[in-house]
Amino acid sequence: MREIQINGTRVRWGQQVNLEIPIAKLPTHTLIDLPIFIRTSTKEGPVVLISGGIHGDEINGVVTAKKFLEEVDQGLDLKKGALVIIPLVNIYGFLSNSRTFPDGRDLNRSFPGSKKGSLASRIAFIISEEIIPQIDFGIDFHTGGRMLSNYPQIRVDFSDKMGVELANAFGTRFMVNSKHIEKSFRKTAFKADKHILVFEGGESMRLDPLSIDEGISGTKRMLRHLGMIEDAPEPLETLVLKNSDWVRAKASGIFYSSVNLGESVKKGQILARISDPYGQVVVPVKSPSNGYVIGVNNNPVINVGDALIHVGDT
């Protein structure tokens, strides 16, 4: 029988285990642990990772994973398999309301990590050595950056056939082709023949109820597809976006968007306008293609080259 073992702790089928892996100490010598919650069925089956907060300011993803854990502990019937839930991976970024670590490193560009490297590299090493070998599949919750909102979307590399199957099962509104990025969590897992989806929704340092609800619903649909649970919300009509690009500002000024997240747009359609603070200059922002708005910059004051509106096309 397959065995789940994390940080020296063996988890038997039917067990519910909470672990804390020591990471390091703050400069105050306060110990920082990585909490991991393992929930298993009495019947062996797939092991699925549910994680949030790889970027410490992406609170929406943390809350999505946390609420899912609450539902599991409140009686979600797991028919087979196991869940490994890590609501908050980047505790350091969370404490400082920052995407990165104190030295500016991005955890999601630090994999597979090193036991003796930077702080981000050491945590990436723990995930690579202790978590990735134990799982089969995963869903990693993310949000847009500061002042950037994403419409709920599942991201998968279309060359990963199993990943695409899981993304279809996730059943959210948009499925976006997203290539694996070197030194990312997802690419490192894929090299180990593990399939992790990325869910994007909302904005960093904000809670978006639509994204939270859809993240939970999609996860349930994926688990139902894997035969791990019986009940899940019905899927949405999924639009497959083969390409996506940010429309960037051709001028600096005050940014007025005239489209909403999730809206369909036509090539050449005016999506927004940029004006100077005095009303003397107005620059239109046009859609480069037919598609859908999957991301929007909420910052009203922008500089030339800034990402403004993310358009995905079929």
XYZ file of C-alpha atoms in Angstrom:
314
model
C 0.000 0.000 0.000
C 1.200 3.482 -0.871
C 2.563 5.488 2.042
C 2.479 9.253 2.582
C 5.503 10.505 4.484
C 6.273 14.181 5.080
C 9.195 15.442 7.169
C 9.634 12.037 8.766
C 5.961 11.662 9.731
C 4.153 8.688 8.243
C 0.472 9.231 7.547
C -1.792 6.192 7.414
C -4.907 6.056 5.283
C -7.851 7.339 7.308
C -5.685 9.676 9.385
C -6.072 13.446 9.674
C -2.692 14.975 10.493
C -1.469 18.530 11.091
C 2.265 19.073 10.648
C 4.567 22.019 11.200
C 7.892 21.971 9.397
C 10.473 24.298 10.999
C 11.850 26.796 8.476
C 14.029 29.380 10.208
C 13.934 32.099 12.836
C 13.088 35.759 12.420
C 15.772 38.260 13.480
C 13.899 38.340 16.810
C 14.598 34.578 17.105
C 10.883 33.822 16.731
C 10.617 30.398 15.080
C 8.745 30.253 11.763
C 7.030 26.968 10.887
C 5.275 25.865 7.708
C 1.850 24.415 8.677
C 0.667 21.501 6.531
C -2.729 19.820 6.849
C -3.138 16.247 5.581
C -6.615 14.764 5.226
C -6.947 11.180 4.016
C -9.689 8.721 3.164
C -9.653 5.160 4.436
C -9.361 4.148 0.765
C -6.107 4.691 -1.109
C -6.260 7.020 -4.107
C -4.775 10.167 -5.680
C -2.898 12.629 -3.480
C -3.815 16.231 -4.322
C -2.037 19.358 -3.121
C -4.029 22.523 -2.459
C -1.787 25.521 -1.836
C -1.947 29.279 -1.521
C 0.269 32.182 -0.617
C 3.392 31.333 -2.594
C 3.370 35.093 -3.034
C 2.833 36.511 0.432
C 0.546 39.396 -0.568
C -1.885 37.179 -2.505
C -4.309 36.911 0.391
C -7.223 35.825 -1.787
C -5.470 32.523 -2.525
C -4.662 31.995 1.151
C -8.312 32.434 2.093
C -9.476 30.122 -0.716
C -7.250 27.288 0.517
C -8.208 28.022 4.139
C -11.938 27.922 3.399
C -11.542 24.694 1.488
C -9.755 23.171 4.491
C -12.630 24.321 6.682
C -15.140 22.587 4.401
C -13.112 19.380 4.524
C -12.965 19.508 8.328
C -16.674 20.294 8.539
C -17.656 17.091 6.775
C -16.711 17.054 3.090
C -16.830 13.317 2.389
C -13.530 12.141 0.935
C -14.266 8.820 -0.795
C -10.678 7.975 -1.624
C -7.232 9.501 -1.779
C -5.694 12.295 0.251
C -5.457 16.063 0.368
C -2.299 17.934 1.338
C -3.375 21.499 2.118
C -0.893 24.345 2.625
C -2.912 27.580 2.853
C 0.141 29.818 3.331
C 3.498 28.896 1.818
C 5.316 32.246 1.949
C 4.896 33.202 5.599
C 7.627 35.833 5.402
C 5.900 37.715 2.584
C 2.576 37.420 4.384
C 3.994 39.031 7.511
C 5.337 41.993 5.541
C 2.440 42.315 3.029
C 4.961 41.545 0.322
C 5.012 39.330 -2.758
C 8.615 38.373 -2.104
C 11.005 37.499 0.707
C 12.923 40.056 2.788
C 15.811 39.899 0.298
C 13.469 40.525 -2.646
C 13.542 36.987 -4.003
C 10.427 35.474 -5.588
C 9.693 32.012 -4.176
C 8.048 31.006 -7.455
C 11.340 31.595 -9.283
C 13.454 29.775 -6.685
C 12.619 26.100 -7.327
C 13.840 23.440 -6.853
C 15.776 25.325 -4.229
C 18.766 24.523 -2.101
C 19.253 23.403 1.480
C 21.989 25.998 1.932
C 20.729 28.772 -0.362
C 18.717 31.932 0.246
C 15.658 31.873 2.495
C 13.343 31.537 -0.535
C 15.554 28.782 -1.925
C 15.436 26.876 1.371
C 11.628 26.922 1.463
C 11.504 25.900 -2.210
C 13.822 23.022 -1.281
C 11.457 21.891 1.500
C 8.504 21.909 -0.924
C 10.532 20.126 -3.609
C 11.854 17.438 -1.272
C 8.976 16.910 1.159
C 5.784 17.726 -0.768
C 6.222 17.215 -4.519
C 7.312 13.543 -4.209
C 4.151 12.748 -2.203
C 1.522 14.214 -4.523
C 0.024 13.332 -7.897
C -1.860 16.522 -8.749
C -2.318 19.996 -7.353
C -4.020 23.359 -7.549
C -2.016 26.450 -6.615
C -4.044 29.590 -5.869
C -2.769 32.995 -7.023
C -4.090 36.512 -7.608
C -3.108 39.452 -9.763
C -0.396 41.814 -8.577
C -0.762 45.135 -6.798
C -3.574 47.081 -8.463
C -4.012 44.284 -11.050
C -7.258 42.282 -10.950
C -7.665 38.920 -12.674
C -10.981 37.412 -13.657
C -11.221 33.839 -12.256
C -9.223 31.634 -14.644
C -7.389 28.343 -14.653
C -3.921 28.325 -16.192
C -2.294 25.242 -17.696
C 0.391 24.463 -20.241
C -1.567 23.077 -23.193
C 1.280 20.635 -23.928
C 0.484 18.888 -20.613
C -2.351 16.541 -21.608
C -3.158 15.455 -18.064
C -3.082 19.077 -16.937
C -5.546 20.032 -19.673
C -7.819 17.162 -18.614
C -7.795 18.464 -15.030
C -8.324 22.047 -16.201
C -11.386 20.969 -18.181
C -12.685 19.189 -15.099
C -12.059 22.331 -13.004
C -14.740 23.888 -15.180
C -14.287 27.606 -14.576
C -15.071 30.347 -17.108
C -11.637 30.742 -18.706
C -8.880 28.211 -19.383
C -5.684 30.028 -20.348
C -2.664 28.540 -22.098
C 0.270 29.291 -19.778
C 3.683 27.822 -20.544
C 5.755 26.343 -17.749
C 8.267 28.869 -16.417
C 11.766 27.831 -15.442
C 12.440 27.648 -11.684
C 8.695 27.840 -10.929
C 6.848 25.516 -8.585
C 4.690 24.217 -11.437
C 7.647 23.479 -13.771
C 9.569 21.713 -11.013
C 6.551 19.539 -10.224
C 6.019 18.788 -13.926
C 9.618 17.588 -14.247
C 8.765 15.093 -11.487
C 5.683 13.967 -13.499
C 3.279 15.811 -11.203
C 0.509 17.975 -12.654
C -0.279 21.280 -10.953
C -2.819 23.834 -12.163
C -2.611 27.529 -11.359
C -5.834 29.338 -10.468
C -5.773 33.126 -10.812
C -8.456 35.393 -9.430
C -8.726 38.804 -7.826
C -6.008 41.220 -6.752
C -3.228 41.054 -4.184
C -4.044 42.456 -0.720
C -7.762 42.230 -1.517
C -10.430 39.586 -0.995
C -12.614 38.816 -3.995
C -15.661 36.669 -3.092
C -16.295 35.631 -6.709
C -12.748 34.281 -7.084
C -12.808 32.556 -3.704
C -16.122 30.832 -4.429
C -15.068 29.799 -7.929
C -11.716 28.513 -6.679
C -13.483 26.271 -4.183
C -16.128 25.150 -6.688
C -13.526 24.331 -9.334
C -11.437 22.362 -6.864
C -14.469 20.284 -5.960
C -15.178 19.627 -9.633
C -11.585 18.490 -10.134
C -11.763 16.177 -7.117
C -15.052 14.743 -8.396
C -13.375 14.061 -11.736
C -10.648 12.145 -9.873
C -13.291 10.121 -8.045
C -12.322 11.574 -4.660
C -15.687 13.181 -3.829
C -19.210 12.701 -5.144
C -20.809 16.142 -5.041
C -19.605 19.325 -6.751
C -21.201 22.378 -8.379
C -21.957 22.102 -12.063
C -19.186 23.451 -14.328
C -19.403 26.780 -16.091
C -19.163 27.033 -19.865
C -15.400 27.125 -20.302
C -13.798 29.353 -22.935
C -10.368 28.131 -24.025
C -7.919 30.999 -24.556
C -4.968 29.833 -26.622
C -3.147 33.155 -26.453
C -3.176 36.125 -24.116
C -1.307 39.438 -23.993
C -1.323 42.581 -21.911
C -2.141 45.772 -23.806
C 0.465 48.271 -22.645
C 0.293 52.025 -22.277
C 1.646 54.048 -25.203
C 1.619 57.183 -23.068
C 1.730 58.176 -19.413
C -1.209 59.837 -17.689
C -4.576 59.124 -16.097
C -6.075 55.774 -17.114
C -9.833 55.358 -17.695
C -10.948 51.810 -18.502
C -14.235 51.395 -20.375
C -14.446 47.573 -20.200
C -15.119 45.119 -17.387
C -13.415 41.896 -16.371
C -14.827 38.917 -18.262
C -16.216 41.065 -21.080
C -15.809 40.086 -24.733
C -14.072 42.639 -26.967
C -13.460 43.121 -30.685
C -10.237 43.907 -32.506
C -9.807 47.665 -32.704
C -12.368 48.329 -29.968
C -11.470 51.175 -27.620
C -10.829 49.556 -24.243
C -9.707 52.639 -22.356
C -8.358 56.157 -22.656
C -5.279 57.837 -21.241
C -5.299 61.580 -20.657
C -2.890 64.108 -19.227
C -3.975 65.711 -15.904
C -5.129 68.851 -17.730
C -7.425 67.394 -20.376
C -5.272 68.550 -23.265
C -4.211 65.109 -24.548
C -6.322 61.942 -24.902
C -4.814 58.669 -26.147
C -7.153 55.734 -26.938
C -6.230 52.177 -25.935
C -7.433 49.661 -28.530
C -7.829 45.897 -28.425
C -5.230 44.079 -30.543
C -7.592 41.159 -31.215
C -11.006 39.656 -30.663
C -11.108 38.108 -27.221
C -11.998 38.492 -23.576
C -10.791 40.756 -20.790
C -9.133 38.546 -18.167
C -7.094 41.171 -16.333
C -7.317 44.909 -15.633
C -4.988 47.482 -14.077
C -6.875 49.349 -11.346
C -4.243 52.064 -10.954
C -5.569 55.347 -12.372
C -2.090 56.890 -12.740
C 0.072 54.988 -15.195
C 3.390 55.311 -17.009
C 4.238 54.489 -20.591
C 4.783 50.740 -20.936
C 2.559 49.791 -18.000
C 0.338 46.725 -18.421
C -3.242 47.974 -18.697
C -5.661 45.306 -19.924
C -5.059 41.570 -20.371
C -6.860 40.214 -23.431
C -7.105 36.491 -24.143
C -8.248 35.127 -27.498
C -9.577 31.785 -28.657
